[in-house]
PDB file of C-alpha atoms and ligand atoms in Angstrom:
ATOM      1  CA  MET X   1      11.210  17.898 128.973  1.00 97.00           C
ATOM      2  CA  LYS X   2      12.773  14.481 128.430  1.00 98.00           C
ATOM      3  CA  ILE X   3      15.703  14.858 126.044  1.00 98.00           C
ATOM      4  CA  GLY X   4      17.644  12.020 124.434  1.00 98.00           C
ATOM      5  CA  ILE X   5      21.251  12.719 123.497  1.00 98.00           C
ATOM      6  CA  MET X   6      22.510  10.769 120.512  1.00 98.00           C
ATOM      7  CA  GLY X   7      26.214  11.567 120.255  1.00 96.00           C
ATOM      8  CA  GLY X   8      28.510  10.121 117.641  1.00 95.00           C
ATOM      9  CA  THR X   9      31.097  10.695 114.998  1.00 94.00           C
ATOM     10  CA  PHE X  10      28.445  10.110 112.301  1.00 96.00           C
ATOM     11  CA  ASP X  11      31.109   9.417 109.665  1.00 96.00           C
ATOM     12  CA  PRO X  12      28.661   8.830 108.018  1.00 97.00           C
ATOM     13  CA  ILE X  13      25.334   8.816 109.893  1.00 98.00           C
ATOM     14  CA  HIS X  14      23.379   5.615 109.135  1.00 98.00           C
ATOM     15  CA  ASN X  15      20.072   3.870 109.799  1.00 97.00           C
ATOM     16  CA  GLY X  16      21.504   2.256 112.968  1.00 96.00           C
ATOM     17  CA  HIS X  17      21.818   5.722 114.554  1.00 97.00           C
ATOM     18  CA  LEU X  18      18.377   6.795 113.351  1.00 97.00           C
ATOM     19  CA  HIS X  19      16.666   3.607 114.433  1.00 96.00           C
ATOM     20  CA  LEU X  20      18.336   3.724 117.852  1.00 96.00           C
ATOM     21  CA  ALA X  21      17.125   7.295 118.368  1.00 97.00           C
ATOM     22  CA  GLN X  22      13.593   6.497 117.209  1.00 97.00           C
ATOM     23  CA  THR X  23      13.387   3.464 119.502  1.00 96.00           C
ATOM     24  CA  ALA X  24      14.580   5.504 122.489  1.00 97.00           C
ATOM     25  CA  LEU X  25      12.025   8.182 121.698  1.00 98.00           C
ATOM     26  CA  THR X  26       9.163   5.696 121.604  1.00 97.00           C
ATOM     27  CA  GLN X  27      10.191   3.287 124.370  1.00 97.00           C
ATOM     28  CA  PHE X  28      10.998   5.978 126.918  1.00 98.00           C
ATOM     29  CA  ASP X  29       8.446   8.515 125.812  1.00 98.00           C
ATOM     30  CA  LEU X  30      11.059  11.210 125.158  1.00 98.00           C
ATOM     31  CA  ASP X  31      10.140  14.657 123.826  1.00 98.00           C
ATOM     32  CA  GLN X  32      13.222  15.328 121.710  1.00 98.00           C
ATOM     33  CA  ILE X  33      16.400  13.691 120.483  1.00 98.00           C
ATOM     34  CA  TRP X  34      19.474  15.835 120.041  1.00 98.00           C
ATOM     35  CA  PHE X  35      21.905  14.481 117.440  1.00 98.00           C
ATOM     36  CA  MET X  36      25.319  15.686 118.470  1.00 98.00           C
ATOM     37  CA  PRO X  37      28.199  15.178 116.019  1.00 96.00           C
ATOM     38  CA  ASN X  38      31.497  15.181 117.834  1.00 90.00           C
ATOM     39  CA  GLY X  39      34.192  17.489 116.452  1.00 79.00           C
ATOM     40  CA  MET X  40      37.080  15.772 118.218  1.00 73.00           C
ATOM     41  CA  PRO X  41      36.067  12.560 119.926  1.00 66.00           C
ATOM     42  CA  PRO X  42      38.582  11.419 122.560  1.00 72.00           C
ATOM     43  CA  HIS X  43      38.328   7.732 121.628  1.00 69.00           C
ATOM     44  CA  LYS X  44      38.905   7.978 117.877  1.00 65.00           C
ATOM     45  CA  LYS X  45      42.105   9.064 116.163  1.00 62.00           C
ATOM     46  CA  GLN X  46      41.631  12.276 114.180  1.00 63.00           C
ATOM     47  CA  SER X  47      43.255  10.554 111.210  1.00 63.00           C
ATOM     48  CA  SER X  48      40.591   7.827 111.244  1.00 70.00           C
ATOM     49  CA  ILE X  49      37.774  10.355 110.722  1.00 77.00           C
ATOM     50  CA  GLU X  50      37.349  10.762 106.982  1.00 81.00           C
ATOM     51  CA  SER X  51      34.802  13.562 106.562  1.00 87.00           C
ATOM     52  CA  ASP X  52      35.286  16.956 108.103  1.00 90.00           C
ATOM     53  CA  ILE X  53      32.927  18.236 110.747  1.00 92.00           C
ATOM     54  CA  HIS X  54      30.979  20.420 108.272  1.00 94.00           C
ATOM     55  CA  GLU X  55      30.228  17.417 106.102  1.00 96.00           C
ATOM     56  CA  ARG X  56      29.251  15.301 109.099  1.00 96.00           C
ATOM     57  CA  ILE X  57      26.941  18.086 110.307  1.00 97.00           C
ATOM     58  CA  ALA X  58      25.392  18.403 106.846  1.00 97.00           C
ATOM     59  CA  MET X  59      24.770  14.637 106.588  1.00 98.00           C
ATOM     60  CA  THR X  60      23.238  14.610 110.075  1.00 98.00           C
ATOM     61  CA  GLN X  61      20.984  17.541 109.225  1.00 98.00           C
ATOM     62  CA  ILE X  62      19.791  15.825 106.048  1.00 98.00           C
ATOM     63  CA  ALA X  63      19.183  12.527 107.847  1.00 98.00           C
ATOM     64  CA  ILE X  64      17.060  13.980 110.665  1.00 98.00           C
ATOM     65  CA  LYS X  65      15.144  16.562 108.642  1.00 96.00           C
ATOM     66  CA  ALA X  66      11.941  14.541 108.302  1.00 93.00           C
ATOM     67  CA  ASN X  67      11.471  13.967 112.037  1.00 96.00           C
ATOM     68  CA  LYS X  68      10.108  16.924 114.003  1.00 97.00           C
ATOM     69  CA  GLN X  69      11.415  15.546 117.305  1.00 98.00           C
ATOM     70  CA  PHE X  70      15.000  15.203 116.039  1.00 98.00           C
ATOM     71  CA  TYR X  71      17.313  18.219 116.456  1.00 98.00           C
ATOM     72  CA  LEU X  72      20.914  18.970 115.580  1.00 98.00           C
ATOM     73  CA  GLN X  73      23.007  19.876 118.640  1.00 98.00           C
ATOM     74  CA  GLU X  74      26.231  21.598 117.601  1.00 96.00           C
ATOM     75  CA  TYR X  75      27.757  22.108 121.051  1.00 96.00           C
ATOM     76  CA  GLU X  76      30.548  19.552 120.649  1.00 95.00           C
ATOM     77  CA  ALA X  77      31.037  20.253 116.942  1.00 94.00           C
ATOM     78  CA  ASN X  78      31.753  23.908 117.671  1.00 91.00           C
ATOM     79  CA  ARG X  79      34.315  23.249 120.365  1.00 88.00           C
ATOM     80  CA  GLU X  80      37.924  23.405 119.283  1.00 79.00           C
ATOM     81  CA  LYS X  81      39.039  21.073 122.038  1.00 84.00           C
ATOM     82  CA  ILE X  82      38.458  17.358 122.543  1.00 87.00           C
ATOM     83  CA  SER X  83      34.928  16.889 123.852  1.00 90.00           C
ATOM     84  CA  TYR X  84      34.531  14.689 126.878  1.00 94.00           C
ATOM     85  CA  SER X  85      31.036  13.368 127.536  1.00 96.00           C
ATOM     86  CA  TYR X  86      31.109  14.174 131.244  1.00 97.00           C
ATOM     87  CA  LYS X  87      31.902  17.837 130.515  1.00 96.00           C
ATOM     88  CA  THR X  88      29.234  18.116 127.836  1.00 97.00           C
ATOM     89  CA  MET X  89      26.613  16.529 130.056  1.00 98.00           C
ATOM     90  CA  GLU X  90      27.545  18.653 133.082  1.00 98.00           C
ATOM     91  CA  HIS X  91      27.225  21.693 130.824  1.00 97.00           C
ATOM     92  CA  PHE X  92      23.731  20.669 129.644  1.00 98.00           C
ATOM     93  CA  ARG X  93      22.640  19.963 133.231  1.00 97.00           C
ATOM     94  CA  LYS X  94      23.775  23.421 134.229  1.00 97.00           C
ATOM     95  CA  ILE X  95      22.046  25.326 131.452  1.00 97.00           C
ATOM     96  CA  TYR X  96      18.902  23.169 131.326  1.00 98.00           C
ATOM     97  CA  PRO X  97      18.327  22.359 135.020  1.00 97.00           C
ATOM     98  CA  ASP X  98      14.636  21.533 134.562  1.00 98.00           C
ATOM     99  CA  ASP X  99      15.090  18.961 131.794  1.00 98.00           C
ATOM    100  CA  GLU X 100      15.860  15.271 132.116  1.00 98.00           C
ATOM    101  CA  PHE X 101      18.627  13.839 129.945  1.00 98.00           C
ATOM    102  CA  TYR X 102      18.875  10.366 128.433  1.00 98.00           C
ATOM    103  CA  PHE X 103      22.236   9.437 126.940  1.00 98.00           C
ATOM    104  CA  ILE X 104      21.718   6.910 124.135  1.00 98.00           C
ATOM    105  CA  ILE X 105      24.470   4.396 123.351  1.00 96.00           C
ATOM    106  CA  GLY X 106      25.185   1.048 121.733  1.00 94.00           C
ATOM    107  CA  ALA X 107      26.712  -1.931 123.517  1.00 93.00           C
ATOM    108  CA  ASP X 108      30.249  -1.094 122.337  1.00 92.00           C
ATOM    109  CA  SER X 109      30.009   2.220 124.184  1.00 94.00           C
ATOM    110  CA  LEU X 110      28.402   0.613 127.250  1.00 95.00           C
ATOM    111  CA  MET X 111      31.239  -1.914 127.502  1.00 94.00           C
ATOM    112  CA  ALA X 112      33.888   0.814 127.050  1.00 94.00           C
ATOM    113  CA  ILE X 113      32.348   3.536 129.198  1.00 96.00           C
ATOM    114  CA  GLU X 114      34.646   2.899 132.164  1.00 96.00           C
ATOM    115  CA  THR X 115      37.610   3.760 129.944  1.00 96.00           C
ATOM    116  CA  TRP X 116      36.127   7.186 129.188  1.00 95.00           C
ATOM    117  CA  ILE X 117      37.412  10.153 131.182  1.00 95.00           C
ATOM    118  CA  HIS X 118      35.514  10.514 134.483  1.00 97.00           C
ATOM    119  CA  PRO X 119      32.710   8.007 133.922  1.00 97.00           C
ATOM    120  CA  GLU X 120      31.647   8.639 137.523  1.00 98.00           C
ATOM    121  CA  ARG X 121      30.750  12.211 136.480  1.00 98.00           C
ATOM    122  CA  ILE X 122      28.641  11.140 133.501  1.00 98.00           C
ATOM    123  CA  PHE X 123      26.226   8.931 135.463  1.00 98.00           C
ATOM    124  CA  PRO X 124      24.788  11.597 137.820  1.00 98.00           C
ATOM    125  CA  THR X 125      23.890  13.835 134.866  1.00 98.00           C
ATOM    126  CA  CYS X 126      21.596  11.461 132.969  1.00 98.00           C
ATOM    127  CA  THR X 127      19.956   8.097 132.512  1.00 98.00           C
ATOM    128  CA  ILE X 128      21.869   5.894 130.085  1.00 98.00           C
ATOM    129  CA  LEU X 129      19.817   4.046 127.477  1.00 98.00           C
ATOM    130  CA  ALA X 130      21.856   1.185 126.055  1.00 96.00           C
ATOM    131  CA  THR X 131      21.131  -1.263 123.284  1.00 95.00           C
ATOM    132  CA  TYR X 132      22.601  -4.424 121.802  1.00 91.00           C
ATOM    133  CA  ARG X 133      25.255  -4.409 119.138  1.00 89.00           C
ATOM    134  CA  ASN X 134      27.414  -7.097 117.560  1.00 82.00           C
ATOM    135  CA  GLU X 135      29.801  -7.161 120.520  1.00 74.00           C
ATOM    136  CA  VAL X 136      27.023  -7.911 123.022  1.00 74.00           C
ATOM    137  CA  LYS X 137      24.094  -9.750 121.612  1.00 72.00           C
ATOM    138  CA  THR X 138      22.269 -11.151 124.581  1.00 85.00           C
ATOM    139  CA  LYS X 139      20.079  -9.674 127.235  1.00 89.00           C
ATOM    140  CA  GLU X 140      22.040 -11.557 129.935  1.00 91.00           C
ATOM    141  CA  GLU X 141      25.354  -9.974 128.891  1.00 91.00           C
ATOM    142  CA  MET X 142      23.800  -6.513 128.717  1.00 93.00           C
ATOM    143  CA  ASN X 143      22.129  -6.920 132.089  1.00 95.00           C
ATOM    144  CA  ARG X 144      25.382  -8.098 133.669  1.00 95.00           C
ATOM    145  CA  GLN X 145      27.186  -4.918 132.575  1.00 96.00           C
ATOM    146  CA  ILE X 146      24.213  -2.741 133.536  1.00 97.00           C
ATOM    147  CA  GLN X 147      24.089  -4.281 136.999  1.00 97.00           C
ATOM    148  CA  TYR X 148      27.865  -3.934 137.454  1.00 97.00           C
ATOM    149  CA  LEU X 149      27.863  -0.225 136.512  1.00 97.00           C
ATOM    150  CA  SER X 150      24.710   0.491 138.491  1.00 98.00           C
ATOM    151  CA  GLU X 151      26.231  -0.969 141.663  1.00 97.00           C
ATOM    152  CA  LYS X 152      29.669   0.573 141.224  1.00 98.00           C
ATOM    153  CA  TYR X 153      28.564   4.093 140.213  1.00 97.00           C
ATOM    154  CA  HIS X 154      24.910   4.269 141.273  1.00 97.00           C
ATOM    155  CA  ALA X 155      24.312   4.688 137.554  1.00 97.00           C
ATOM    156  CA  LYS X 156      20.811   4.793 136.113  1.00 98.00           C
ATOM    157  CA  ILE X 157      20.983   2.545 133.056  1.00 98.00           C
ATOM    158  CA  ARG X 158      18.062   1.100 131.124  1.00 97.00           C
ATOM    159  CA  LEU X 159      18.091  -1.504 128.406  1.00 96.00           C
ATOM    160  CA  LEU X 160      16.754  -0.389 125.041  1.00 95.00           C
ATOM    161  CA  GLU X 161      15.058  -3.362 123.425  1.00 91.00           C
ATOM    162  CA  THR X 162      15.736  -3.368 119.680  1.00 89.00           C
ATOM    163  CA  PRO X 163      16.633  -6.104 117.236  1.00 88.00           C
ATOM    164  CA  LEU X 164      20.339  -6.066 116.335  1.00 87.00           C
ATOM    165  CA  MET X 165      21.109  -3.478 113.677  1.00 90.00           C
ATOM    166  CA  PRO X 166      24.075  -4.858 111.754  1.00 91.00           C
ATOM    167  CA  VAL X 167      25.503  -1.612 110.378  1.00 95.00           C
ATOM    168  CA  SER X 168      28.451   0.581 111.291  1.00 96.00           C
ATOM    169  CA  SER X 169      30.062   3.668 109.833  1.00 96.00           C
ATOM    170  CA  HIS X 170      33.416   1.978 109.241  1.00 95.00           C
ATOM    171  CA  GLU X 171      31.787  -0.828 107.230  1.00 96.00           C
ATOM    172  CA  LEU X 172      29.899   1.744 105.178  1.00 97.00           C
ATOM    173  CA  ARG X 173      33.106   3.689 104.500  1.00 96.00           C
ATOM    174  CA  ALA X 174      34.736   0.457 103.290  1.00 96.00           C
ATOM    175  CA  SER X 175      31.759  -0.359 101.042  1.00 96.00           C
ATOM    176  CA  LEU X 176      31.762   3.140  99.568  1.00 95.00           C
ATOM    177  CA  GLN X 177      35.479   2.895  98.903  1.00 94.00           C
ATOM    178  CA  SER X 178      35.016  -0.297  96.958  1.00 94.00           C
ATOM    179  CA  GLY X 179      32.048   1.116  95.081  1.00 93.00           C
ATOM    180  CA  ASP X 180      29.413  -1.136  96.711  1.00 94.00           C
ATOM    181  CA  SER X 181      25.876   0.091  97.276  1.00 93.00           C
ATOM    182  CA  VAL X 182      25.043   1.388 100.757  1.00 96.00           C
ATOM    183  CA  SER X 183      21.544   2.614  99.972  1.00 95.00           C
ATOM    184  CA  GLU X 184      19.796   0.163 102.270  1.00 96.00           C
ATOM    185  CA  TYR X 185      21.775   1.444 105.264  1.00 97.00           C
ATOM    186  CA  MET X 186      21.125   5.178 105.138  1.00 97.00           C
ATOM    187  CA  PRO X 187      18.506   7.672 103.946  1.00 97.00           C
ATOM    188  CA  ALA X 188      18.572   8.267 100.176  1.00 97.00           C
ATOM    189  CA  ALA X 189      19.329  11.959 100.677  1.00 97.00           C
ATOM    190  CA  VAL X 190      22.479  11.136 102.666  1.00 98.00           C
ATOM    191  CA  CYS X 191      23.591   8.786  99.867  1.00 97.00           C
ATOM    192  CA  SER X 192      23.103  11.578  97.337  1.00 97.00           C
ATOM    193  CA  TYR X 193      25.092  14.013  99.488  1.00 97.00           C
ATOM    194  CA  ILE X 194      27.967  11.513  99.715  1.00 97.00           C
ATOM    195  CA  LYS X 195      27.940  11.060  95.927  1.00 95.00           C
ATOM    196  CA  GLN X 196      27.699  14.770  95.176  1.00 96.00           C
ATOM    197  CA  HIS X 197      30.582  15.610  97.498  1.00 95.00           C
ATOM    198  CA  HIS X 198      32.712  12.618  96.458  1.00 94.00           C
ATOM    199  CA  LEU X 199      33.103  11.471 100.054  1.00 95.00           C
ATOM    200  CA  TYR X 200      34.724   8.192 101.123  1.00 93.00           C
ATOM    201  CA  ARG X 201      36.408   7.591  97.769  1.00 86.00           C
TER     202      ARG X 201
HETATM  203  P1  LIG S 301      32.450   3.453 113.497  1.00 72.29           P
HETATM  204  O1  LIG S 301      32.071   2.205 112.771  1.00 72.29           O
HETATM  205  O2  LIG S 301      33.202   4.435 112.655  1.00 72.29           O
HETATM  206  O3  LIG S 301      33.139   3.197 114.820  1.00 72.29           O
HETATM  207  P2  LIG S 301      29.708   3.752 114.500  1.00 72.29           P
HETATM  208  O4  LIG S 301      28.877   3.082 113.451  1.00 72.29           O
HETATM  209  O5  LIG S 301      29.988   2.990 115.752  1.00 72.29           O
HETATM  210  O6  LIG S 301      31.090   4.245 113.857  1.00 72.29           O
HETATM  211  P3  LIG S 301      29.341   6.229 115.935  1.00 72.29           P
HETATM  212  O7  LIG S 301      28.964   7.530 115.317  1.00 72.29           O
HETATM  213  O8  LIG S 301      30.707   6.086 116.456  1.00 72.29           O
HETATM  214  O9  LIG S 301      29.026   5.107 114.798  1.00 72.29           O
HETATM  215  O10 LIG S 301      28.262   5.776 117.013  1.00 72.29           O
HETATM  216  C1  LIG S 301      27.596   6.624 117.897  1.00 72.29           C
HETATM  217  C2  LIG S 301      26.787   5.795 118.880  1.00 72.29           C
HETATM  218  O11 LIG S 301      25.800   5.015 118.182  1.00 72.29           O
HETATM  219  C3  LIG S 301      27.609   4.791 119.702  1.00 72.29           C
HETATM  220  O12 LIG S 301      27.141   4.783 121.043  1.00 72.29           O
HETATM  221  C4  LIG S 301      27.322   3.469 119.035  1.00 72.29           C
HETATM  222  O13 LIG S 301      27.387   2.393 119.938  1.00 72.29           O
HETATM  223  C5  LIG S 301      25.882   3.663 118.557  1.00 72.29           C
HETATM  224  N1  LIG S 301      25.598   2.849 117.369  1.00 72.29           N
HETATM  225  C6  LIG S 301      26.017   3.097 116.107  1.00 72.29           C
HETATM  226  N2  LIG S 301      25.575   2.155 115.255  1.00 72.29           N
HETATM  227  C7  LIG S 301      24.851   1.293 115.997  1.00 72.29           C
HETATM  228  C8  LIG S 301      24.148   0.065 115.681  1.00 72.29           C
HETATM  229  N3  LIG S 301      24.143  -0.442 114.455  1.00 72.29           N
HETATM  230  N4  LIG S 301      23.528  -0.562 116.714  1.00 72.29           N
HETATM  231  C9  LIG S 301      23.563  -0.069 117.969  1.00 72.29           C
HETATM  232  N5  LIG S 301      24.209   1.063 118.325  1.00 72.29           N
HETATM  233  C10 LIG S 301      24.854   1.731 117.360  1.00 72.29           C
END
């Protein structure tokens, strides 16, 4: 099976995440996408995460419910330690040796990936699917980074062609705090959950 891994803090999950996953699924003919909320991401301060892991899991579950090829993957959420991508991916490789993994990321993650712990151990476990984001808007810039990483680490990285999706969790948190509408950026059911649970106030 060809499995896409969509990891994130999902604080909250938004249409950018969902659209990225759907594009990967279609463009690379994947069988499943695993949405994997991170309990303790190494690159974000714990204090900057506003919703607890149970709320982020619930919002993810609600957001992916309608798509039969989208699954919740709780491996990182259940770990009490910081989750490093290389360890998670080596774990998946070990327990699912017959499947192929595709690690789906935006340009901010592609540009920062060398600062992650043991990037050289992530690349052998999967193909990276990377797409544009505000930081890197052009195909030339993306291709330059892809070529650099491919040569340095023998990484398998493919460009995901999508229009820019101008949405991020931190902007949505700010909008929610100031009482602005966010309904065009996330599924209605996630909006309702946020309201019901008084999140991001
Ligand atoms: P924050 O604004 O809090 O940093 P975020 O919107 O970047 O959050 P994450 O959950 O940290 O969301 O993102 C998970 C992954 O999804 C990352 O690889 C990120 O690059 C990618 N991603 C999120 N939003 C977009 C988007 N609008 N376009 C492209 N990639 C995105």
